[in-house]
Every structure is written in structure tokens, then in C-alpha cells.
Tab-separated table of C-alpha atoms and ligand atoms in Angstrom:
chain	number	residue	atom	x	y	z
A	1	UNK	CA	0.059	0.397	-0.115
A	2	UNK	CA	1.204	3.480	-0.748
A	3	UNK	CA	2.434	5.690	2.169
A	4	UNK	CA	0.831	8.932	2.703
A	5	UNK	CA	2.758	11.851	3.899
A	6	UNK	CA	0.909	15.139	5.317
A	7	UNK	CA	2.858	18.015	4.404
A	8	UNK	CA	1.860	21.052	6.715
A	9	UNK	CA	2.802	24.272	4.706
A	10	UNK	CA	2.815	22.335	1.568
A	11	UNK	CA	1.810	25.173	-0.490
A	12	UNK	CA	5.011	27.114	0.097
A	13	UNK	CA	8.327	27.680	-1.349
A	14	UNK	CA	9.944	24.288	-0.209
A	15	UNK	CA	6.678	22.732	0.582
A	16	UNK	CA	5.742	22.355	-2.981
A	17	UNK	CA	8.895	21.014	-4.066
A	18	UNK	CA	8.738	18.551	-1.534
A	19	UNK	CA	4.981	17.678	-2.631
A	20	UNK	CA	6.383	17.145	-5.955
A	21	UNK	CA	9.214	14.803	-5.226
A	22	UNK	CA	7.264	12.743	-2.676
A	23	UNK	CA	4.662	12.116	-5.553
A	24	UNK	CA	6.998	11.462	-8.240
A	25	UNK	CA	8.702	8.892	-5.906
A	26	UNK	CA	5.087	7.262	-5.398
A	27	UNK	CA	4.022	8.750	-1.835
A	28	UNK	CA	0.247	9.939	-1.640
A	29	UNK	CA	0.261	13.349	-0.289
A	30	UNK	CA	-1.790	15.589	1.767
A	31	UNK	CA	-1.355	19.503	1.702
A	32	UNK	CA	-1.947	21.443	4.527
A	33	UNK	CA	-1.752	25.158	4.584
A	34	UNK	CA	-3.363	28.164	5.770
A	35	UNK	CA	-2.143	30.397	2.920
A	36	UNK	CA	-0.930	32.908	5.347
A	37	UNK	CA	2.241	33.492	3.507
A	38	UNK	CA	1.497	32.242	0.180
A	39	UNK	CA	-1.307	31.626	-2.436
A	40	UNK	CA	-2.652	28.859	-4.523
A	41	UNK	CA	-0.025	29.482	-7.216
A	42	UNK	CA	2.642	26.982	-6.438
A	43	UNK	CA	0.161	24.123	-5.412
A	44	UNK	CA	-1.624	24.729	-9.004
A	45	UNK	CA	1.927	24.158	-10.223
A	46	UNK	CA	2.305	20.999	-8.281
A	47	UNK	CA	-0.885	19.667	-9.958
A	48	UNK	CA	0.570	20.638	-13.252
A	49	UNK	CA	4.314	18.958	-12.991
A	50	UNK	CA	2.717	15.918	-11.411
A	51	UNK	CA	-0.103	15.400	-13.799
A	52	UNK	CA	-2.438	14.959	-10.731
A	53	UNK	CA	-5.427	16.800	-10.108
A	54	UNK	CA	-6.666	15.033	-7.123
A	55	UNK	CA	-4.009	15.840	-4.413
A	56	UNK	CA	-6.006	16.584	-1.613
A	57	UNK	CA	-5.638	20.411	-0.153
A	58	UNK	CA	-6.497	21.489	3.553
A	59	UNK	CA	-6.733	25.077	4.118
A	60	UNK	CA	-6.702	24.696	7.712
A	61	UNK	CA	-4.150	26.519	10.536
A	62	UNK	CA	-2.044	23.937	12.572
A	63	UNK	CA	-2.266	26.446	15.605
A	64	UNK	CA	-5.902	25.152	15.680
A	65	UNK	CA	-5.650	21.406	17.187
A	66	UNK	CA	-9.127	20.527	16.209
A	67	UNK	CA	-8.318	20.987	12.585
A	68	UNK	CA	-5.043	18.911	13.063
A	69	UNK	CA	-6.828	16.586	14.529
A	70	UNK	CA	-9.678	16.046	12.135
A	71	UNK	CA	-6.909	15.536	9.523
A	72	UNK	CA	-5.451	12.668	11.561
A	73	UNK	CA	-8.807	11.046	11.788
A	74	UNK	CA	-9.713	11.379	8.195
A	75	UNK	CA	-6.476	10.160	6.629
A	76	UNK	CA	-4.287	7.403	7.492
A	77	UNK	CA	-0.998	9.465	7.937
A	78	UNK	CA	2.407	7.531	7.793
A	79	UNK	CA	4.479	10.710	8.147
A	80	UNK	CA	4.323	14.270	8.364
A	81	UNK	CA	6.610	16.922	7.008
A	82	UNK	CA	6.358	19.914	8.988
A	83	UNK	CA	7.009	23.337	7.467
A	84	UNK	CA	4.064	25.452	8.523
A	85	UNK	CA	5.957	28.321	10.241
A	86	UNK	CA	7.052	31.997	9.885
A	87	UNK	CA	10.650	32.737	8.541
A	88	UNK	CA	11.602	36.239	8.645
A	89	UNK	CA	14.532	36.815	10.984
A	90	UNK	CA	14.040	40.534	11.271
A	91	UNK	CA	10.268	40.235	11.993
A	92	UNK	CA	10.732	37.584	14.290
A	93	UNK	CA	12.980	40.249	16.154
A	94	UNK	CA	9.890	42.904	16.131
A	95	UNK	CA	7.267	40.542	16.849
A	96	UNK	CA	8.522	37.603	19.029
A	97	UNK	CA	5.266	36.527	20.337
A	98	UNK	CA	3.728	36.004	16.854
A	99	UNK	CA	6.658	33.890	16.078
A	100	UNK	CA	6.608	31.818	19.507
A	101	UNK	CA	3.104	31.373	19.199
A	102	UNK	CA	2.746	30.259	15.548
A	103	UNK	CA	5.792	28.244	15.273
A	104	UNK	CA	5.719	26.301	18.651
A	105	UNK	CA	2.031	25.844	18.753
A	106	UNK	CA	1.640	24.368	15.036
A	107	UNK	CA	4.231	22.108	16.132
A	108	UNK	CA	2.998	20.920	19.349
A	109	UNK	CA	-0.218	20.395	17.748
A	110	UNK	CA	1.319	18.062	14.831
A	111	UNK	CA	2.880	16.156	17.677
A	112	UNK	CA	0.122	15.730	19.837
A	113	UNK	CA	-2.126	14.435	17.107
A	114	UNK	CA	0.962	12.121	15.741
A	115	UNK	CA	1.054	10.636	19.403
A	116	UNK	CA	-2.685	10.176	19.841
A	117	UNK	CA	-3.270	8.842	16.609
A	118	UNK	CA	-1.190	5.583	17.162
A	119	UNK	CA	2.297	7.421	16.510
A	120	UNK	CA	3.887	8.828	13.428
A	121	UNK	CA	6.849	9.743	11.584
A	122	UNK	CA	7.772	13.524	11.833
A	123	UNK	CA	10.227	15.241	9.724
A	124	UNK	CA	11.011	18.802	11.140
A	125	UNK	CA	12.186	21.190	9.099
A	126	UNK	CA	15.117	22.757	10.889
A	127	UNK	CA	18.153	25.332	9.997
A	128	UNK	CA	21.671	25.799	9.993
A	129	UNK	CA	20.964	29.089	11.515
A	130	UNK	CA	20.963	26.733	14.882
A	131	UNK	CA	24.842	26.640	14.601
A	132	UNK	CA	25.450	30.336	14.799
A	133	UNK	CA	28.960	31.631	13.926
A	134	UNK	CA	31.241	29.358	14.410
A	135	UNK	CA	35.237	29.046	13.276
A	136	UNK	CA	34.825	25.124	12.910
A	137	UNK	CA	33.845	24.826	9.504
A	138	UNK	CA	32.312	23.213	7.804
A	139	UNK	CA	29.852	22.264	10.480
A	140	UNK	CA	28.809	18.802	11.129
A	141	UNK	CA	25.633	17.568	13.033
A	142	UNK	CA	27.777	17.285	16.067
A	143	UNK	CA	28.897	20.808	15.991
A	144	UNK	CA	27.470	22.403	19.313
A	145	UNK	CA	24.544	24.768	18.738
A	146	UNK	CA	25.052	28.302	19.648
A	147	UNK	CA	22.271	30.168	21.730
A	148	UNK	CA	19.972	31.436	19.098
A	149	UNK	CA	20.252	35.172	17.804
A	150	UNK	CA	16.883	35.540	17.119
A	151	UNK	CA	13.440	34.482	18.013
A	152	UNK	CA	12.886	32.818	14.787
A	153	UNK	CA	16.083	30.710	14.968
A	154	UNK	CA	15.167	30.129	18.617
A	155	UNK	CA	11.847	28.632	17.591
A	156	UNK	CA	13.775	26.038	15.327
A	157	UNK	CA	16.045	25.180	18.362
A	158	UNK	CA	13.232	24.803	20.392
A	159	UNK	CA	11.288	22.703	18.125
A	160	UNK	CA	14.091	20.142	17.731
A	161	UNK	CA	13.939	19.650	21.577
A	162	UNK	CA	10.349	19.277	21.606
A	163	UNK	CA	10.682	16.734	18.940
A	164	UNK	CA	13.768	14.742	20.464
A	165	UNK	CA	11.956	14.918	24.070
A	166	UNK	CA	8.833	13.371	22.415
A	167	UNK	CA	10.335	10.655	20.661
A	168	UNK	CA	12.020	9.751	24.109
A	169	UNK	CA	8.923	10.032	25.981
A	170	UNK	CA	6.785	8.148	23.486
A	171	UNK	CA	9.161	5.601	22.855
A	172	UNK	CA	7.515	3.303	25.261
A	173	UNK	CA	3.996	3.638	24.048
A	174	UNK	CA	3.096	0.906	22.097
A	175	UNK	CA	5.181	-1.635	24.253
A	176	UNK	CA	3.438	-4.447	26.273
A	177	UNK	CA	2.835	-2.399	29.209
A	178	UNK	CA	1.056	0.229	27.330
A	179	UNK	CA	-0.415	-1.516	23.989
A	180	UNK	CA	-4.107	-1.946	24.177
A	181	UNK	CA	-4.699	0.971	26.682
A	182	UNK	CA	-5.751	3.549	24.370
A	183	UNK	CA	-4.523	4.645	20.906
A	184	UNK	CA	-1.309	6.389	21.472
A	185	UNK	CA	1.667	5.323	19.772
A	186	UNK	CA	5.448	6.278	19.450
A	187	UNK	CA	6.365	9.334	17.529
A	188	UNK	CA	9.901	8.937	15.542
A	189	UNK	CA	11.756	12.172	14.438
A	190	UNK	CA	14.034	13.504	11.895
A	191	UNK	CA	15.379	17.100	12.045
A	192	UNK	CA	16.745	18.263	8.593
A	193	UNK	CA	18.801	21.237	9.126
A	194	UNK	CA	18.632	23.118	5.713
A	195	UNK	CA	21.493	25.818	4.729
A	196	UNK	CA	20.406	28.139	2.398
A	197	UNK	CA	17.756	26.722	-0.258
A	198	UNK	CA	17.415	28.512	-3.586
A	199	UNK	CA	16.314	28.175	-7.167
A	200	UNK	CA	13.274	26.727	-8.572
A	201	UNK	CA	12.003	23.466	-10.106
A	202	UNK	CA	13.248	23.179	-13.689
A	203	UNK	CA	9.685	23.791	-15.226
A	204	UNK	CA	9.784	26.998	-13.942
A	205	UNK	CA	6.124	26.299	-12.655
A	206	UNK	CA	6.943	26.624	-9.036
A	207	UNK	CA	9.519	28.493	-7.150
A	208	UNK	CA	9.866	31.082	-4.229
A	209	UNK	CA	7.009	33.712	-4.158
A	210	UNK	CA	8.121	36.633	-1.359
A	211	UNK	CA	5.642	38.614	-0.198
A	212	UNK	CA	6.670	42.379	-0.332
A	213	UNK	CA	10.502	43.262	-0.342
A	214	UNK	CA	12.415	40.057	-0.227
A	215	UNK	CA	14.707	39.351	3.076
A	216	UNK	CA	16.809	36.565	1.214
A	217	UNK	CA	19.406	37.137	-1.549
A	218	UNK	CA	18.263	35.311	-4.637
A	219	UNK	CA	14.835	36.634	-5.021
A	220	UNK	CA	16.374	39.875	-4.459
A	221	UNK	CA	18.818	39.309	-7.218
A	222	UNK	CA	16.074	38.013	-9.298
A	223	UNK	CA	13.651	41.176	-8.685
A	224	UNK	CA	16.575	43.140	-9.211
A	225	UNK	CA	17.049	41.670	-12.605
A	226	UNK	CA	13.459	41.879	-13.762
A	227	UNK	CA	13.384	45.507	-12.728
A	228	UNK	CA	11.129	45.073	-9.833
A	229	UNK	CA	13.941	46.364	-7.642
A	230	UNK	CA	16.282	48.995	-8.257
A	231	UNK	CA	19.555	47.788	-7.001
A	232	UNK	CA	21.000	44.813	-4.820
A	233	UNK	CA	22.867	45.967	-1.776
A	234	UNK	CA	25.472	43.569	-0.941
A	235	UNK	CA	25.611	43.534	3.000
A	236	UNK	CA	29.387	44.005	3.894
A	237	UNK	CA	32.368	43.753	1.648
A	238	UNK	CA	34.997	43.758	4.677
A	239	UNK	CA	34.373	40.351	6.054
A	240	UNK	CA	37.447	37.941	6.612
A	241	UNK	CA	36.666	35.999	3.536
A	242	UNK	CA	38.570	35.890	0.271
A	243	UNK	CA	36.592	38.576	-1.457
A	244	UNK	CA	35.202	40.258	1.739
A	245	UNK	CA	31.707	39.181	1.409
A	246	UNK	CA	29.721	36.439	3.410
A	247	UNK	CA	30.165	32.862	2.817
A	248	UNK	CA	27.162	30.638	2.774
A	249	UNK	CA	26.012	26.805	1.487
A	250	UNK	CA	23.424	27.427	-1.237
A	251	UNK	CA	21.434	24.557	-1.673
A	252	UNK	CA	19.273	23.680	-4.708
A	253	UNK	CA	15.475	23.551	-3.670
A	254	UNK	CA	14.953	20.387	-5.877
A	255	UNK	CA	17.966	18.852	-4.525
A	256	UNK	CA	16.623	19.746	-0.925
A	257	UNK	CA	13.211	18.387	-1.711
A	258	UNK	CA	14.896	14.935	-2.564
A	259	UNK	CA	16.613	14.899	0.651
A	260	UNK	CA	13.117	14.940	2.084
A	261	UNK	CA	11.846	11.843	0.222
A	262	UNK	CA	15.297	10.219	1.448
A	263	UNK	CA	14.468	10.804	5.022
A	264	UNK	CA	10.871	9.850	4.959
A	265	UNK	CA	11.429	6.583	3.241
A	266	UNK	CA	14.007	5.767	5.861
A	267	UNK	CA	11.528	6.455	8.531
A	268	UNK	CA	8.536	4.589	6.962
A	269	UNK	CA	10.592	1.577	6.058
A	270	UNK	CA	11.654	1.296	9.558
A	271	UNK	CA	15.461	1.800	8.923
A	272	UNK	CA	16.053	4.464	11.504
A	273	UNK	CA	19.214	3.504	13.702
A	274	UNK	CA	17.946	5.988	16.268
A	275	UNK	CA	14.298	7.099	17.000
A	276	UNK	CA	15.602	10.636	16.755
A	277	UNK	CA	18.228	11.685	13.775
A	278	UNK	CA	19.609	15.061	12.528
A	279	UNK	CA	21.075	15.515	8.923
A	280	UNK	CA	22.855	18.690	7.494
A	281	UNK	CA	21.194	19.257	4.211
A	282	UNK	CA	24.037	21.485	2.092
A	283	UNK	CA	26.429	20.821	-0.545
A	284	UNK	CA	29.441	21.359	1.420
A	285	UNK	CA	30.409	24.164	-0.878
A	286	UNK	CA	31.053	27.635	0.348
A	287	UNK	CA	30.009	30.728	-1.972
A	288	UNK	CA	30.451	34.069	-1.713
A	289	UNK	CA	27.783	36.761	-2.229
A	290	UNK	CA	29.839	38.375	-4.937
A	291	UNK	CA	30.391	34.906	-6.520
A	292	UNK	CA	26.803	34.170	-6.620
A	293	UNK	CA	26.046	37.601	-8.033
A	294	UNK	CA	28.919	37.085	-10.622
A	295	UNK	CA	27.660	33.513	-11.338
A	296	UNK	CA	23.791	34.707	-11.743
A	297	UNK	CA	25.005	37.509	-14.225
A	298	UNK	CA	27.352	35.027	-16.315
A	299	UNK	CA	24.827	32.290	-16.683
A	300	UNK	CA	21.701	34.526	-17.194
A	301	UNK	CA	24.043	36.558	-19.577
A	302	UNK	CA	22.817	39.996	-17.884
A	303	UNK	CA	24.504	42.701	-15.643
A	304	UNK	CA	22.786	43.318	-12.311
A	305	UNK	CA	22.918	46.501	-10.499
A	306	UNK	CA	24.429	46.022	-7.470
A	307	UNK	CA	26.141	47.854	-4.788
A	308	UNK	CA	27.991	47.341	-1.723
A	309	UNK	CA	26.295	48.295	1.588
A	310	UNK	CA	27.166	48.117	5.324
A	311	UNK	CA	26.810	45.057	6.914
A	312	UNK	CA	23.308	43.885	7.851
A	313	UNK	CA	23.067	43.381	11.609
A	314	UNK	CA	22.681	39.518	12.917
A	315	UNK	CA	24.669	38.271	9.835
A	316	UNK	CA	27.578	35.422	10.465
A	317	UNK	CA	30.679	35.606	8.371
A	318	UNK	CA	30.473	32.126	6.866
A	319	UNK	CA	29.075	28.699	7.248
A	320	UNK	CA	28.709	25.605	5.191
A	321	UNK	CA	27.881	21.918	5.684
A	322	UNK	CA	29.679	19.007	6.329
A	323	UNK	CA	27.323	16.742	4.258
A	324	UNK	CA	28.737	13.415	5.021
A	325	UNK	CA	26.221	11.854	7.142
A	326	UNK	CA	23.164	12.637	4.796
A	327	UNK	CA	25.158	10.752	2.031
A	328	UNK	CA	26.451	7.768	4.151
A	329	UNK	CA	23.169	7.188	5.812
A	330	UNK	CA	20.426	8.647	3.510
A	331	UNK	CA	22.229	8.028	0.211
A	332	UNK	CA	21.785	11.508	-0.516
A	333	UNK	CA	23.774	14.342	-2.189
A	334	UNK	CA	23.252	17.463	-3.635
A	335	UNK	CA	23.455	16.976	-7.828
A	336	UNK	CA	22.591	20.330	-9.241
A	337	UNK	CA	25.256	22.848	-10.077
A	338	UNK	CA	25.202	26.585	-8.712
A	339	UNK	CA	24.704	27.353	-12.333
A	340	UNK	CA	21.749	25.438	-13.032
A	341	UNK	CA	20.154	26.445	-9.920
A	342	UNK	CA	20.652	30.227	-10.854
A	343	UNK	CA	19.370	29.789	-14.181
A	344	UNK	CA	16.235	28.082	-12.820
A	345	UNK	CA	15.612	31.035	-10.376
A	346	UNK	CA	16.126	33.380	-13.300
A	347	UNK	CA	13.506	31.452	-15.068
A	348	UNK	CA	10.927	31.292	-12.640
A	349	UNK	CA	11.029	35.015	-12.162
A	350	UNK	CA	10.435	35.193	-15.856
A	351	UNK	CA	7.735	33.032	-15.655
A	352	UNK	CA	6.177	35.197	-12.897
A	353	UNK	CA	6.637	38.452	-15.313
A	354	UNK	CA	5.010	36.275	-18.226
A	355	UNK	CA	8.055	36.629	-20.274
B	401	LIG	C1	18.626	33.538	6.839
B	401	LIG	C2	18.364	32.880	8.170
B	401	LIG	C3	18.111	31.624	8.292
B	401	LIG	C4	16.955	31.375	7.602
B	401	LIG	C5	17.025	31.967	5.908
B	401	LIG	C6	15.888	31.620	5.178
B	401	LIG	C7	19.904	33.587	10.153
B	401	LIG	C8	21.460	34.014	10.669
B	401	LIG	N1	19.901	33.435	8.607
B	401	LIG	O1	19.544	33.017	6.269
B	401	LIG	O2	18.196	31.108	9.441
B	401	LIG	O3	16.688	29.936	7.445
B	401	LIG	O4	17.377	33.326	6.092
B	401	LIG	O5	15.016	32.590	5.574
B	401	LIG	O6	19.025	33.457	10.930
B	401	LIG	N2	22.457	39.483	1.366
B	401	LIG	C9	22.862	40.569	0.706
B	401	LIG	N3	21.921	41.351	0.269
B	401	LIG	C10	20.400	41.158	0.263
B	401	LIG	C11	20.060	39.828	1.034
B	401	LIG	C12	21.035	39.077	1.524
B	401	LIG	O7	24.061	40.924	0.499
B	401	LIG	O8	19.510	41.965	-0.102
B	401	LIG	C13	23.320	38.569	1.626
B	401	LIG	C14	23.465	38.555	3.238
B	401	LIG	O9	24.238	39.359	3.969
B	401	LIG	C15	24.191	36.987	3.604
B	401	LIG	C16	23.652	36.259	2.091
B	401	LIG	O10	23.400	37.118	1.383
B	401	LIG	O11	25.297	37.054	3.531
B	401	LIG	C17	22.529	35.426	2.306
B	401	LIG	O12	21.425	36.016	3.165
B	401	LIG	P1	19.939	35.413	3.215
B	401	LIG	O13	19.531	35.162	1.760
B	401	LIG	O14	19.035	36.435	3.733
B	401	LIG	O15	20.054	34.056	4.031
B	401	LIG	P2	21.123	34.000	5.526
B	401	LIG	O16	21.042	35.033	6.218
B	401	LIG	O17	22.098	33.479	5.469
């Protein structure tokens, strides 16, 4: 029987790419989204790419327990991938309660329903932000987490801990002692720590759709190239890096999506060695902001209007992944080149502009 995955936040940027890869890998998917930070553009794109018109879409807010509970009652769910969260670092500093309420409550509800409906496999979308600033690069999963520098980053750390505590506490469920008492069951968990997801599906039918002025680099680049923004500011060119701009590990969103398929398969096929596992999802390749801009120009054969600006508060100098564990354990490795990825980001922006 096909395994079914609930994708919360499945209408968003990463969620829609993951939905495509899951369906193409033979999973059934239920998409849940409250559309608070996206519309149905990407969900429609998912249907086109997969040729499937029957993907269940549930417009629910995961902060409402009854809605989550109903979903678990209605569908037999083998795994959940939880994306439904706010993600703007600056906004989280200005409105911490909004971030703590939304990001924590939605995840608590997913875990509670998972536990009470016979147990479930839960994949949490975490972030490399948990590593903070460190000299020991690249970072492995054993690298220590640093105190979070924003409420957003803190919710990622807290949700990792909530997942790992829940896994521990529910491990005994379903044992001889507990069996038959009620419908509770064990929760197993994987946290994927994403580095910097960028790019779009090669079909250009789904991609990143930021509302308002983009915070992240690549949408700002593509919007500048198309003429929506006047000029890209490169935040800081006096960092202690080869060209003075920050170093990041930019991971293609389709590669990232495939890491989810590998992780979910591991969970539903009962191949986990520990009931809670963590994987870095990155390329292992540091790229500077300036290199990224220059590569974007070269690959897409255009000139980008940019200037150097002061450093952005809270930015770290450099971070990139050691992706060895994901390769060894999940059999997953990033495949697309940075050139392919940046071409896909531009194709998506042009698709949005109807060009
Ligand atoms: C940030 C968050 C990360 C989050 C991710 C996705 C931190 C420290 N980082 O990553 O947790 O998961 O966003 O939302 O919390 N840049 C410019 N000009 C711009 C925009 C960005 O020069 O207009 C530079 C930045 O200084 C940085 C690089 O581009 O060096 C990447 O920035 P961005 O895309 O915002 O990602 P991060 O800050 O790495």
C-alpha cells in the first residue's frame, strides 16, 4: 500500500517542491496550508508538474488543534513533514510573540495528534541557523548549537528539542505495558538542518514567491534583474573572507526536496538507527555573495545593478555544511550545479513576469 505523507505548509516554496518529489517517488500526499504567506500558485504548479488533479488540499491552520486532529482522523498518515512556520528573521525580532505562538503551537499540535493517533514519523524542517557563528567549518551534526540570535532561530532550536523529547517520552508507547490501553503510539523524528535553499523547479512552474520586499538574497537578485527592484545591496564587503563578502552553502531546492524523500523513506521503511536523527542538508561548498552575483550574471547573460552596503545586523561571516552523514546514511547528495540552480531561479522570475 502507498504510504501517505502530510505536508504542513505544503503550498509554500519548499513544501511545494517536496510535494512534487514525494508524488514522483510514489507517495500519496495531503497538503495542509493556511495560505498565510502564500497563495495557491505553487499548489497549482504542483498539480501541473505531477499531472495529478486529485492531491488533497486542506486549508487549515495547524495552530488549531481540532483541525489537525480532524486531518489525522480523516486520513491514515504515515509521516508528517512540518513546514508550517514563519521564517523572517527581522520580523521575529520585532514580533517575538507572533513567532513563538505560531511556530511552537503548530508543531505541538502536530506532535500531539501524531502521538494520539497511533504514533507517527515526523520530519521537522530545521535550519543551519542553529549552529550560529563558528570558526570550525564546515559544520557537522555534532557541531554544538549556539544560543539563537533571533526568536525565529530560537523556535528552530526549541522545536528540535520538543521533537527529541517527544520521541524519548513516547518510545515506550506501544510496548507490552502500554499496548491496548489507548491509541497512543511512538513518535519518531528526523530534523533536517537546511543551509540556504535557492532556485526553482526546472519546469519553472513552482518557485519562491516572497511577499513584499524579499529578505533573502536570491529573490532580491532575480527581482532586481527583472526590474522590480532598483539595486541589490550586498551587505558588507569587509568580512574576513577571500572577497570580503559572506560565505554560505546554497542548496538547490529540488535537491533539498529529494533529501526529504530520502529521510521520509528511511522513516516509513523502519530503517532508522535512532528514533531521533539529525541531518545537515547542504552541498559542502561555500560560495560568497559576490561569487553568487557574478555567477548569476554569467549564466543568465545579463548585468545586475548592485552596490556594496554596510553589514546587515545579525549576519554571520561564513557557514557551510559537512554533508557526509546525509550521503552515508540517507544516500543523498546534492546534484545540481550552482549554474543550473541560478538559471532556474531566473527562469522562474521570468515565468512570474509572463516573459
Ligand atoms: C537567513 C537566516 C536563516 C534562514 C534563512 C531563510 C539567520 C542568521 N539566517 O539566512 O536562518 O533559514 O534566512 O529565511 O538567521 N544578502 C545581501 N543582500 C540582500 C540579502 C542578503 O547581501 O539583499 C546577503 C546576506 O548578508 C548573506 C547572504 O546574502 O550573507 C544570504 O542571505 P539570506 O538569503 O538572507 O540568508 P541567510 O541570512 O544566510
